[in-house]
Coordinates of C-alpha atoms in Angstrom, one line a residue:
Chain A
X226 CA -70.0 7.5 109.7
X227 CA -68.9 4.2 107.5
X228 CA -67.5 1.0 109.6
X229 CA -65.9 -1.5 107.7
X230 CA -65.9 -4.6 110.1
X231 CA -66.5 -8.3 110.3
X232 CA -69.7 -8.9 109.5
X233 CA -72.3 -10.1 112.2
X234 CA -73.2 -13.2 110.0
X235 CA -70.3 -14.3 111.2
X236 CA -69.8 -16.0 114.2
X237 CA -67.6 -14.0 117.0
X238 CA -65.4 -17.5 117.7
X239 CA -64.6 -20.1 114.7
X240 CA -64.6 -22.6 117.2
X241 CA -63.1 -26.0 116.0
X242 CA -60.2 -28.7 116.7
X243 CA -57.0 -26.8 117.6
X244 CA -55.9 -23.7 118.7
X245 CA -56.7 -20.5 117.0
X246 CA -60.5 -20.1 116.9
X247 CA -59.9 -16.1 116.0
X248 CA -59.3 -16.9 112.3
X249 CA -60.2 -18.7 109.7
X250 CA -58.9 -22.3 108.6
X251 CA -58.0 -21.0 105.0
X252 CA -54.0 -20.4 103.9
X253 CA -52.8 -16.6 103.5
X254 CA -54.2 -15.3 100.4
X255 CA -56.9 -17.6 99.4
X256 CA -59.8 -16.2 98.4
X257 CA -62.6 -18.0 100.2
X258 CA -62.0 -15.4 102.9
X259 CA -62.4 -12.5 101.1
X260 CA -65.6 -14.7 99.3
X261 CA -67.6 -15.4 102.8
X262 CA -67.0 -12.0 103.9
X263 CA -68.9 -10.7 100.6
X264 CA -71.5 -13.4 101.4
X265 CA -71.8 -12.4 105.5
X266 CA -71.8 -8.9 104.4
X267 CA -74.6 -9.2 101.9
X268 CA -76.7 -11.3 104.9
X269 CA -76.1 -8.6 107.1
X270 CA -77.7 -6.0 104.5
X271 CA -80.3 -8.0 103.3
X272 CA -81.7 -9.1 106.7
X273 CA -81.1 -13.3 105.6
X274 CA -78.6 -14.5 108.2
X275 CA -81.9 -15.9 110.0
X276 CA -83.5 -17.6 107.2
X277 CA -80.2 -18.7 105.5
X278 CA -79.5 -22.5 104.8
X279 CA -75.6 -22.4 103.8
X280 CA -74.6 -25.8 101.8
X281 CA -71.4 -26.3 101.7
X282 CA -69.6 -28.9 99.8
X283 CA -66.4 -31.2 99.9
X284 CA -63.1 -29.4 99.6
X285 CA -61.6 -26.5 101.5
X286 CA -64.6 -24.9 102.0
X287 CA -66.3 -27.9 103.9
X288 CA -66.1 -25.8 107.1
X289 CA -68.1 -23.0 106.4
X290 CA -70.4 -24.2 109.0
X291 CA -67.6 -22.9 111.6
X292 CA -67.9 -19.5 110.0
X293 CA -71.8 -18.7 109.2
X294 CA -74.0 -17.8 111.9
X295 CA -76.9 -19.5 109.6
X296 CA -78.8 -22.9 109.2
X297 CA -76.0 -24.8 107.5
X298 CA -76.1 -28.6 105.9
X299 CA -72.6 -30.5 104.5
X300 CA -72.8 -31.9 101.3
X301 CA -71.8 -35.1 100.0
X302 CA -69.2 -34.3 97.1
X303 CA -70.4 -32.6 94.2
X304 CA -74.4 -33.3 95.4
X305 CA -74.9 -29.5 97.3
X306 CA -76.7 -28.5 94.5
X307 CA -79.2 -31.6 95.0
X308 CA -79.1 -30.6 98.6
X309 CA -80.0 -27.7 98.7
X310 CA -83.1 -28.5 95.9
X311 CA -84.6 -30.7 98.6
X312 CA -83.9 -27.8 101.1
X313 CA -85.2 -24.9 99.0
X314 CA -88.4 -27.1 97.7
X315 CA -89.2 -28.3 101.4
X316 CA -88.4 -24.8 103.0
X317 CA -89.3 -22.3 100.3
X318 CA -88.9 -19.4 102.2
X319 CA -85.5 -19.9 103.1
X320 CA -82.6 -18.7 101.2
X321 CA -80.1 -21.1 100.1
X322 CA -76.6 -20.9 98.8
X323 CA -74.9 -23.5 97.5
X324 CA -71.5 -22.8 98.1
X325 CA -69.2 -25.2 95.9
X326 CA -65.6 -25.5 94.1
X327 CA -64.1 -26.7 91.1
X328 CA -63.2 -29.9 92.1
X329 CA -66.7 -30.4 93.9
X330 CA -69.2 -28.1 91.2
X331 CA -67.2 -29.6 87.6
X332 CA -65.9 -32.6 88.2
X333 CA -68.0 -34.8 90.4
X334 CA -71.0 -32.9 90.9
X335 CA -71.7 -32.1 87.0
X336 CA -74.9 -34.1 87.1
X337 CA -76.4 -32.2 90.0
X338 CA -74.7 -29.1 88.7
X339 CA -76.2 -29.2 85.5
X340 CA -79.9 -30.3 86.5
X341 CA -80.5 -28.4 88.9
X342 CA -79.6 -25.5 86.8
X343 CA -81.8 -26.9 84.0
X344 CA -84.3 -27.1 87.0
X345 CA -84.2 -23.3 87.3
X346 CA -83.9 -23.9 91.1
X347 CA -85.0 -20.7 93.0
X348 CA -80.8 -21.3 94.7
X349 CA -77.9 -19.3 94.8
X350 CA -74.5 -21.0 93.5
X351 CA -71.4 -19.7 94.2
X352 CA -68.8 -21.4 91.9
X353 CA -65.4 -20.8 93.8
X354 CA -62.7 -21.5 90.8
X355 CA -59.4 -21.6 91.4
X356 CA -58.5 -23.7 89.0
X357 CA -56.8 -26.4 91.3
X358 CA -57.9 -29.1 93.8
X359 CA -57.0 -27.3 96.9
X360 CA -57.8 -29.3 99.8
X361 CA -56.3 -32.5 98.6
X362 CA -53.1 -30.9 97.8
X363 CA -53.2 -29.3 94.0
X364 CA -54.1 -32.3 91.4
X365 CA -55.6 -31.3 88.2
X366 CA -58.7 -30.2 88.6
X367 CA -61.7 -29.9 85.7
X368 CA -60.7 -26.5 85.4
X369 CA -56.7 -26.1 85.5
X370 CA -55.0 -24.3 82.4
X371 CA -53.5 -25.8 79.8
X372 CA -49.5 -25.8 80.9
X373 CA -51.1 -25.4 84.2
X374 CA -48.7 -27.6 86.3
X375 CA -49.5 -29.7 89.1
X376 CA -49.4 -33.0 91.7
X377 CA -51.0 -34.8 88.8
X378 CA -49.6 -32.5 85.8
X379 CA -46.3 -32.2 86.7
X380 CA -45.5 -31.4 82.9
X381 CA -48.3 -29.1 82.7
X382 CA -52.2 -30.0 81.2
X383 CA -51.8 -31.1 77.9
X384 CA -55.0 -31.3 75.6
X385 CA -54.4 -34.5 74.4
X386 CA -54.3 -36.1 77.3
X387 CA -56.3 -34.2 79.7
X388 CA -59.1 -32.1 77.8
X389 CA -59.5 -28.3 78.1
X390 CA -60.7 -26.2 81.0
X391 CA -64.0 -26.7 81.4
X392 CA -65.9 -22.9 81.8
X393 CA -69.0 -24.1 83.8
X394 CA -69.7 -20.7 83.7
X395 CA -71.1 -20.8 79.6
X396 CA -72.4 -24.0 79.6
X397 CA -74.8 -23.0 82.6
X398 CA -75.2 -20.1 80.3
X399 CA -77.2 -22.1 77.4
X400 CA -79.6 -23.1 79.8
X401 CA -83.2 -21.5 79.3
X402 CA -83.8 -21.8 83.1
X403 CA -80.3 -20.1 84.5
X404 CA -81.5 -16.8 84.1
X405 CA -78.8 -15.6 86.0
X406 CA -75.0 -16.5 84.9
X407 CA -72.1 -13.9 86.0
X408 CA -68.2 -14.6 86.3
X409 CA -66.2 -12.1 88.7
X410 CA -62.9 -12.7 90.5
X411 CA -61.0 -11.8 93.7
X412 CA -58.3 -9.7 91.9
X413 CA -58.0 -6.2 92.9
X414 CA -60.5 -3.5 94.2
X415 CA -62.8 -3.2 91.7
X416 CA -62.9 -6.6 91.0
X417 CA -63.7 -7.3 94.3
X418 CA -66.5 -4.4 94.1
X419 CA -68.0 -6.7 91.1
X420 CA -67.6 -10.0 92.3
X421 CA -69.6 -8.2 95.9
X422 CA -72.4 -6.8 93.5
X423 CA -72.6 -10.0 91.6
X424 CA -73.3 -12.1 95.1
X425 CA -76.4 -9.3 96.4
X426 CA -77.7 -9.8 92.6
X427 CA -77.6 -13.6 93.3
X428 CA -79.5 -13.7 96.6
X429 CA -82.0 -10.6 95.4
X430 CA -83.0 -12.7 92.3
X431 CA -84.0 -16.2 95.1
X432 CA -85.8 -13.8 97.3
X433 CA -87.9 -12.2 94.3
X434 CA -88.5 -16.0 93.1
X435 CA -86.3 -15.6 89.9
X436 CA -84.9 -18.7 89.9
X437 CA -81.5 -20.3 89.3
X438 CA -78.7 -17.7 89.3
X439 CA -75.1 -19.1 89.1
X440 CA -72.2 -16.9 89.9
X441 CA -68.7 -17.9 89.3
X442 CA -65.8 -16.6 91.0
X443 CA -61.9 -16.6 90.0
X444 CA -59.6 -17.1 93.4
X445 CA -56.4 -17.8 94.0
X446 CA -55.2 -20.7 95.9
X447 CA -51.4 -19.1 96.1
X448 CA -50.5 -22.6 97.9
X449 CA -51.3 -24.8 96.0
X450 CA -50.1 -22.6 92.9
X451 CA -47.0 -22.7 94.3
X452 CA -46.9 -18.5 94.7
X453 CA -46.7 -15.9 97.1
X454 CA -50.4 -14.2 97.6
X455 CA -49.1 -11.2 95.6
X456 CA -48.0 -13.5 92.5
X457 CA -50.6 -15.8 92.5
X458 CA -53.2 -12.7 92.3
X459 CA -51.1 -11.1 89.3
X460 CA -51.8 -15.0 87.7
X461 CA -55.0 -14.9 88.6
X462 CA -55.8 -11.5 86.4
X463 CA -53.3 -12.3 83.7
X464 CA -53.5 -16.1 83.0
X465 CA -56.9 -17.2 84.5
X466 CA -58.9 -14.4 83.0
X467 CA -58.0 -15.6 79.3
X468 CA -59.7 -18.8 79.6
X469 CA -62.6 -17.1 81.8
X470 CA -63.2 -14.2 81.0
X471 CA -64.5 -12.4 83.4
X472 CA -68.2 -10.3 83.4
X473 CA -71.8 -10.7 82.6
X474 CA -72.9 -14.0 81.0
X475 CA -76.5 -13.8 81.0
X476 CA -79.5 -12.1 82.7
X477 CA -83.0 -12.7 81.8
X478 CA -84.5 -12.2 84.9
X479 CA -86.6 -9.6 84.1
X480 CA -90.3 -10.7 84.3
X481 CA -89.3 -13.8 86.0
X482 CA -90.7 -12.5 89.3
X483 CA -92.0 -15.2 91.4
X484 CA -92.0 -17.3 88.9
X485 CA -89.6 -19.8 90.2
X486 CA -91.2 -19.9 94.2
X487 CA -92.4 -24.0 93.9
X488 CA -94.8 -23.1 96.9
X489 CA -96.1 -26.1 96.7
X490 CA -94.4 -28.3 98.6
X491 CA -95.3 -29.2 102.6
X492 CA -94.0 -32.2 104.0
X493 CA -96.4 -33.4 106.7
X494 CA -96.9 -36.9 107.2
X495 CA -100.9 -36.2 106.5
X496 CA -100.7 -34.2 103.2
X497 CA -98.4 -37.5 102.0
X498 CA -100.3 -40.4 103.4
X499 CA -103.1 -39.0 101.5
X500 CA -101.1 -38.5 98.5
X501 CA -100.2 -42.1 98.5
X502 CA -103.8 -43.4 99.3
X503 CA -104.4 -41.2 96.4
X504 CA -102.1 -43.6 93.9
X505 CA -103.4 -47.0 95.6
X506 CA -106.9 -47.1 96.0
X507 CA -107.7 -49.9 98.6
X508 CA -110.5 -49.3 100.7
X509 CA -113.3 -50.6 99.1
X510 CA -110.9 -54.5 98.7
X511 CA -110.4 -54.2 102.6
X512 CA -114.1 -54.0 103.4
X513 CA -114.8 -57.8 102.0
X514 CA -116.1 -59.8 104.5
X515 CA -114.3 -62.1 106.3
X516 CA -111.0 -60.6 105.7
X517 CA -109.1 -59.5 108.1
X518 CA -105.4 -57.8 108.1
X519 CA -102.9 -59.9 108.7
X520 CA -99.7 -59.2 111.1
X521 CA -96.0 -59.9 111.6
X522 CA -95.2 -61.6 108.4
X523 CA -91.8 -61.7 107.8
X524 CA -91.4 -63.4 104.1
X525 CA -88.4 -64.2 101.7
X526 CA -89.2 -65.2 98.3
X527 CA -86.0 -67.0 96.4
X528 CA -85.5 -68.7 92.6
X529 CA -83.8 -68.6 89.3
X530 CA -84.6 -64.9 88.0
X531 CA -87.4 -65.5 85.7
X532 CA -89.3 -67.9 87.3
X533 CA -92.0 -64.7 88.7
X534 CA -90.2 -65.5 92.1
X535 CA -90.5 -61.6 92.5
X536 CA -93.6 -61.0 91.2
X537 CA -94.7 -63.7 93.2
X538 CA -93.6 -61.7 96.5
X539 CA -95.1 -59.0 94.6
X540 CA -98.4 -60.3 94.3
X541 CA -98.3 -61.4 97.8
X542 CA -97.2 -58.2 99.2
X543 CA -100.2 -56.2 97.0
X544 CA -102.9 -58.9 98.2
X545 CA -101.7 -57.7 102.0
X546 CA -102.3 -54.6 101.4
X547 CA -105.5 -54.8 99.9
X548 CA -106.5 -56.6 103.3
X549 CA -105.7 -53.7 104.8
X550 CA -102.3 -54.3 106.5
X551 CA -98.9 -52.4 105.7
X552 CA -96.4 -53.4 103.2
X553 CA -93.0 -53.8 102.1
X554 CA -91.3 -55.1 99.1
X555 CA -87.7 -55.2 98.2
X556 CA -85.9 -57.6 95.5
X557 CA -82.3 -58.8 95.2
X558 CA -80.8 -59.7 92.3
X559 CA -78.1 -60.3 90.1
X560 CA -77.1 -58.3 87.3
X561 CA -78.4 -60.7 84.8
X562 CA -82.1 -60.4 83.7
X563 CA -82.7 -63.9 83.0
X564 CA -81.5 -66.8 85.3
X565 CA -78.8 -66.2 88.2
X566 CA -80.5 -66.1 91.4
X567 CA -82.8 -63.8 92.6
X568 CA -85.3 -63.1 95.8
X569 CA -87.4 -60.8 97.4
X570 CA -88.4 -59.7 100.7
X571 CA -91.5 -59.2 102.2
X572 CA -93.0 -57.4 105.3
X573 CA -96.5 -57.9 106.3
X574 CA -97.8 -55.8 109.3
X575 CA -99.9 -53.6 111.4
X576 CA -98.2 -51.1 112.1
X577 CA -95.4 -49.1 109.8
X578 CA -92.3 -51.2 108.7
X579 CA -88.8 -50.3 109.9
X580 CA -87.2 -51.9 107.6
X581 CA -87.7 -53.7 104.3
X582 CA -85.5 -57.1 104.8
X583 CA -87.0 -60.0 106.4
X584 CA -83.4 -61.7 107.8
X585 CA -85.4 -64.4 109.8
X586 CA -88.3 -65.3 108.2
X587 CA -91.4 -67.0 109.2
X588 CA -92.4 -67.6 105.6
X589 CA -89.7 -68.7 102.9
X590 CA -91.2 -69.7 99.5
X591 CA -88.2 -71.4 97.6
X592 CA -88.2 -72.7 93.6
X593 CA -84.5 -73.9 93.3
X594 CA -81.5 -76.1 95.0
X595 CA -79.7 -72.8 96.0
X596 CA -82.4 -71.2 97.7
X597 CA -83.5 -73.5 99.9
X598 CA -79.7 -74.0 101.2
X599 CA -79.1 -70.3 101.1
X600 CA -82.4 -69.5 103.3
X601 CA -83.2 -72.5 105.1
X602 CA -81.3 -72.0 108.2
X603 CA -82.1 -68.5 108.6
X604 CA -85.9 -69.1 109.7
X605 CA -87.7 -68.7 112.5
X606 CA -88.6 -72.1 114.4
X607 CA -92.7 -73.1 113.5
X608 CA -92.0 -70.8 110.4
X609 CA -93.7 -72.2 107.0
X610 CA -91.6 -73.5 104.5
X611 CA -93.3 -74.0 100.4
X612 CA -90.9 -75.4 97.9
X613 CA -91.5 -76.2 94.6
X614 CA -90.4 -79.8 94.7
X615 CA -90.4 -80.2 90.9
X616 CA -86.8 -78.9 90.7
X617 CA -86.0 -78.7 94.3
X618 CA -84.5 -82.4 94.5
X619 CA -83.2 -82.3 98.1
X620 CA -85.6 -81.8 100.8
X621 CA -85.7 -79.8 103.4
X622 CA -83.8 -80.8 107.1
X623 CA -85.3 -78.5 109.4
X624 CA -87.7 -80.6 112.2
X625 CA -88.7 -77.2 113.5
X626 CA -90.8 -75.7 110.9
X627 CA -94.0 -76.9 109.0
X628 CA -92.8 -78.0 105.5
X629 CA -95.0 -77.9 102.0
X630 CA -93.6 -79.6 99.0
X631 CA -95.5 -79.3 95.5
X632 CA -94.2 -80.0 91.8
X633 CA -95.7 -76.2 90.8
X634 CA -93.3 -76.4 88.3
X635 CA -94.9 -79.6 86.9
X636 CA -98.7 -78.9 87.4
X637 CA -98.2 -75.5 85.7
X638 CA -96.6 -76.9 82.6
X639 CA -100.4 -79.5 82.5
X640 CA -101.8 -76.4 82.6
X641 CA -100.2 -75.5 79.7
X642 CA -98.4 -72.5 80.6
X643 CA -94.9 -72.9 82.8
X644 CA -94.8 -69.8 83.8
X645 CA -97.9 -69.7 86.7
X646 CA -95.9 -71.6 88.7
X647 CA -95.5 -68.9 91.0
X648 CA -99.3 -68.8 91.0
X649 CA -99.8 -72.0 92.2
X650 CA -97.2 -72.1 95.1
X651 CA -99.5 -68.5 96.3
X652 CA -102.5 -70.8 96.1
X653 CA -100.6 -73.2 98.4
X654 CA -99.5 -69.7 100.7
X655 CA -102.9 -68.9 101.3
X656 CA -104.3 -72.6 102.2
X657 CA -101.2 -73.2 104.3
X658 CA -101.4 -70.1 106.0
X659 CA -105.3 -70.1 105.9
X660 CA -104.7 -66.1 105.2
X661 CA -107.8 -64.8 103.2
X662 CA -111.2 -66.3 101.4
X663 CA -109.8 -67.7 98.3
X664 CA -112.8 -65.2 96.9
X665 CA -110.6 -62.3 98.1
X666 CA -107.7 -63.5 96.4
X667 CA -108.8 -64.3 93.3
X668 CA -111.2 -61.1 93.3
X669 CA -107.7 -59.6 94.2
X670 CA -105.8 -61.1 91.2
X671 CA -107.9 -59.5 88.8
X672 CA -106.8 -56.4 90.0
X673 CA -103.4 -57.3 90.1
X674 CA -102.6 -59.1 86.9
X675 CA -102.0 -56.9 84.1
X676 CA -102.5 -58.5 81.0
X677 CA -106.6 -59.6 80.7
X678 CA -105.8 -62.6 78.7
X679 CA -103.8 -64.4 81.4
X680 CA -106.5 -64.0 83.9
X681 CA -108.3 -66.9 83.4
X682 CA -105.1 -69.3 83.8
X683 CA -103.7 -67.6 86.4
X684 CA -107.3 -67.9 88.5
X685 CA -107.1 -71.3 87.2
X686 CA -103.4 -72.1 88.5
X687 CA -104.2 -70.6 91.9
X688 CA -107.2 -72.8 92.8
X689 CA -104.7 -75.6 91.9
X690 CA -102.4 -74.7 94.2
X691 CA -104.8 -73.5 96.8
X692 CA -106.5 -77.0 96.7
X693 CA -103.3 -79.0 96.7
X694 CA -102.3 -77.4 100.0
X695 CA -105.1 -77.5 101.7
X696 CA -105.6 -81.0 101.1
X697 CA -102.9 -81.6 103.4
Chain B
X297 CA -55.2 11.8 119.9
X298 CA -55.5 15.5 118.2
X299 CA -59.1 17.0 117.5
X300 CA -58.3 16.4 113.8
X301 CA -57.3 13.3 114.0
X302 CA -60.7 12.4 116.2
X303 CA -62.5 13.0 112.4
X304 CA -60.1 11.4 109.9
X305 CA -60.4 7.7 108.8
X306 CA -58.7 5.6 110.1
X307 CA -58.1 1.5 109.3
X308 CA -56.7 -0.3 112.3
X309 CA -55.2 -4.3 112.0
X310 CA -55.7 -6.7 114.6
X311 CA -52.4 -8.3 114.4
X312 CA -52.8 -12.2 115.7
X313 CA -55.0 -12.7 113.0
X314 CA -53.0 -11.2 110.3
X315 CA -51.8 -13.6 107.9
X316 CA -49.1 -11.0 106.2
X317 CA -50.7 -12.1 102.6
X318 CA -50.0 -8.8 102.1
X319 CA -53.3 -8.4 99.8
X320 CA -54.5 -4.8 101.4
X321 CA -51.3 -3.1 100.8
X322 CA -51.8 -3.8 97.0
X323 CA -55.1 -2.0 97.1
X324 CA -54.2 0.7 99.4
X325 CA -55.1 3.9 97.0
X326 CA -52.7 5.6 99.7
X327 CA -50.5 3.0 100.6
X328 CA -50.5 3.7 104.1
X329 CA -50.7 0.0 105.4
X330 CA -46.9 -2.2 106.0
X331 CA -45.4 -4.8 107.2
X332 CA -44.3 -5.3 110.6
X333 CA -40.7 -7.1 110.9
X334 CA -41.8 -9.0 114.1
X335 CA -44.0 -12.1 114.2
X336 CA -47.4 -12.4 115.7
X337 CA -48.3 -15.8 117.9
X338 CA -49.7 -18.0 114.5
X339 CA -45.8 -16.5 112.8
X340 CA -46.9 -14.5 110.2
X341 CA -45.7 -11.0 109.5
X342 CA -48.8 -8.7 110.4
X343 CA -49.1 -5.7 108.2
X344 CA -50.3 -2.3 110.1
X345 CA -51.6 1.2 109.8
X346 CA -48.7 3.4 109.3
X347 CA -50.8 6.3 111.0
X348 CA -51.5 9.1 108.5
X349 CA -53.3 9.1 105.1
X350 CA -56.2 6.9 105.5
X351 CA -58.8 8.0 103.3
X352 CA -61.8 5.0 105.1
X353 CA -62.8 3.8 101.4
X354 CA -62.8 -0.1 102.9
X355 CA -60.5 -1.4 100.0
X356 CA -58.0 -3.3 102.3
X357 CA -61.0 -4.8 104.2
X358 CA -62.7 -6.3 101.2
X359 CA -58.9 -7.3 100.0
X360 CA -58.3 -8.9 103.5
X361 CA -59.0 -12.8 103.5
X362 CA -59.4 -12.9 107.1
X363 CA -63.3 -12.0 108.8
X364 CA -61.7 -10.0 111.4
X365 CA -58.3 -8.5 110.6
X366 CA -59.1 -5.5 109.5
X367 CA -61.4 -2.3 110.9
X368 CA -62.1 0.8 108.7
X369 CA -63.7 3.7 110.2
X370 CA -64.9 6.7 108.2
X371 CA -66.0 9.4 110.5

């Protein structure tokens, strides 16, 4: 005995906004019907509905969490395939299917498309083409036919003006790592039969670790195509199939058997707080005597770009954490590279940082006019102020916070080289702030500058600095 | 019900969720599936099983949009 029935992946009630929760949301005759019953048919089969993440994407088929019975995640447009990368590498055992249109798969999500093909992710993609943007009401879409008409072609595509179909379909093909590329359609019967043998090959190929298998499928959108669903499947096999042809683009997954798992992955907060100690080693820095961690520094560095303004939050932010204490570092600037104003913010702490911006700081290290008017009222009362007074000409107004004026600007061109500036006012942060041993910092700096031949200056512009503040 | 109609397939419609797209009677081999001239609830024309002929080879219910529309059963 043979039942043909709705498939248990499937949930009993589409439950949503408005009345009918019996059906589904789609128009009569579109094919994403017929498509998710192939898909909840195959999970039934295949024993997946349990470890199934279903991506869907932007457009009509946004809702398929209201339909699947599985672990779903919604998409920003065009990113599902990105999606369900992180899922697939951070869950490797599930089975993912990234479930996208024209509009979403061709047009915005190319990128992500394309790479993650090129990635040979161990996915499924279903490519629902129907030529059209459905969900927005029928404008051109990547993959509409020349003549095609609609909203946005209402004299039908013309090449000159709007390119050719794009067939997603063969350009995933000429990709080493798609080792699976099909196109099928919704047309009739066997079609149908095809386009449901097509979907099982797709999800057999993730579970055996074959990688990236891509499957495209033809289906009408009879509204939006201005046709009854009769007509608009007759369209579909005469008109559509000539610019995609339909049947078996590539397979070369033989011998690509687990291949294409990426086991590696586990995200636990342990395996990546070791990685990261890994990439900065600190420890033996921290153990110097005499320095201790510091705590609840909230810092905003602001100047001309390419004054080292950031690199001077930089520097501060790596001497911190080579005292032990945790970090954060974030710049802000303008799209020029040199001059225009830039800053940077800094966190300083004990425990984790929240966030990155320090919107009331209690350390605000200014080199120019703007700055200094920009930031000044934002800090917290008792807060430590350090200008460079060389080209900051007006001085601060705040009674509330401890103020440090010095021409770094000045003392750095005696030294010979304009450009430690920023060196010296950090001289002047540690003296004013009585922060670390000035032997841990400049131990630090030679860890931290890069080129060897400025080290010497650089030590020498800090002590400067360091000296000129703590005079005070 | 007869005995011999106890063992022959048999497709049944649930007509409220019908959408009268009219898609299975294009693949009915036997074309034993048509429209009904009222209106379900939703106001679509739901299609139906004329009653004799159906051979239970699932076509309509792969050609049917909708997840629960349509029933086959092949004895």
């Amino acid at each position: 005995m043979k039942i043909y029935e709705k498939p248990a992946a499937f949930y009993d009630e589409f439950s949503r906004k408005g009345g009918n929760v019996k059906t589904t949301h789609y128009c009569p005759g579109c094919g994403h019907g017929n498509i998710h019953k192939l898909i909840a048919e195959a999970l039934d089969d295949m024993h997946l509905t349990e470890k199934t993440i279903f991506v869907s994407p932007v457009g009509c088929s946004v809702f398929g969490y209201y339909y699947f019975n599985t672990g779903h995640f919604q998409a920003s447009h065009g990113r599902a395939p990105a999606v369900a990368t992180g899922i697939k590498r951070a869950n490797p055992g599930s089975i993912v299917i990234s479930y996208q249109g024209d509009g979403d798969l061709a047009a915005i999500g190319t990128a992500e498309t394309l790479h993650a093909a090129n990635r040979g992710e161990n996915i499924t993609v279903i490519f629902v083409n129907n030529a059209i943007y459905g969900m927005t009401g029928g404008q051109m879409a990547p993959t509409t036919l020349l003549g095609q008409v609609t909203k946005t072609t209402p004299l039908g595509r013309q090449e000159d003006l709007h390119g050719n179909p794009v067939r997603m379909a063969e350009i995933i093909a000429t990709l080493p790592t798609a080792h699976y590329v099909e196109r099928v359609m919704i047309g009739d019967a066997k079609d149908i039969a095809q386009a449901r043998k097509a979907i099982r090959k797709g999800l057999q190929n993730q579970i055996d670790g074959k990688g990236y298998s891509f499957i495209e499928i033809l289906s009408p959108c009879p509204t939006n195509w201005g046709m009854t669903p009769v007509d608009a499947k007759k369209w579909l096999k005469e008109k559509m199939t000539q610019i995609f042809p339909v049947g078996l683009l590539k397979d070369t997954t033989e011998g690509q058997e687990g291949k294409w798992y990426r086991q590696f992955a586990d995200f636990v907060p342990e395996k990546t707080d070791a990685y990261l100690e890994q990439l900065v080693d600190v420890g033996h820095l921290a153990s110097l005597d005499g320095v201790s961690a510091p705590d609840g520094l909230q810092c905003k560095f602001a100047g001309f770009g390419g004054q080292g303004i950031l690199t001077l939050g930089l520097m501060f932010a790596q001497l911190a954490m080579r005292a032990g204490s945790k970090v954060s570092w974030i710049p802000s600037y303008g799209p020029e590279m040199r001059g225009g104003t830039a800053n940077c913010s800094v966190n300083i702490a004990q425990k984790r940082i929240g966030s990155p911006l320090a919107e009331t700081p209690n350390l605000l290290v200014v080199m120019n006019q703007p700055s200094l008017e920009a930031f000044e009222a934002s800090m917290q009362p008792g807060g430590l102020l350090i200008y460079d007074s060389s080209i900051v000409e007006k001085a601060p107004q705040r009674k509330d916070i401890r103020v440090v004026g010095l021409k770094a600007s000045d003392m750095a061109t005696e030294l010979g080289n304009s450009k430690v500036a920023n060196v010296i006012l950090l001289g002047a942060i540690i003296a004013a702030l009585d922060l670390y041993p000035i032997e841990f910092v400049k131990e630090s700096l030679k860890g931290i500058i890069k080129k060897k031949a400025l080290i010497d200056i650089n030590l020498e512009a800090l002590i400067k600095g360091y000296e000129m503040a703590a005079r005070r | 019900m007869s005995d011999e109609n106890l063992t022959a397939p048999y497709m049944e419609v649930d007509a409220e969720l019908c959408k009268g797209c009219l898609m299975c009677i294009g693949v009915c081999p036997k074309k034993v599936i048509e429209q009904s001239k009222k209106l379900n609830s939703a106001s679509y024309h739901p299609v139906y099983y004329a009653g004799q002929g159906c051979l239970g080879c699932g076509m309509c219910f792969y050609a049917c949009p909708e997840p629960g529309a349509i029933r086959v059963v092949k004895p």
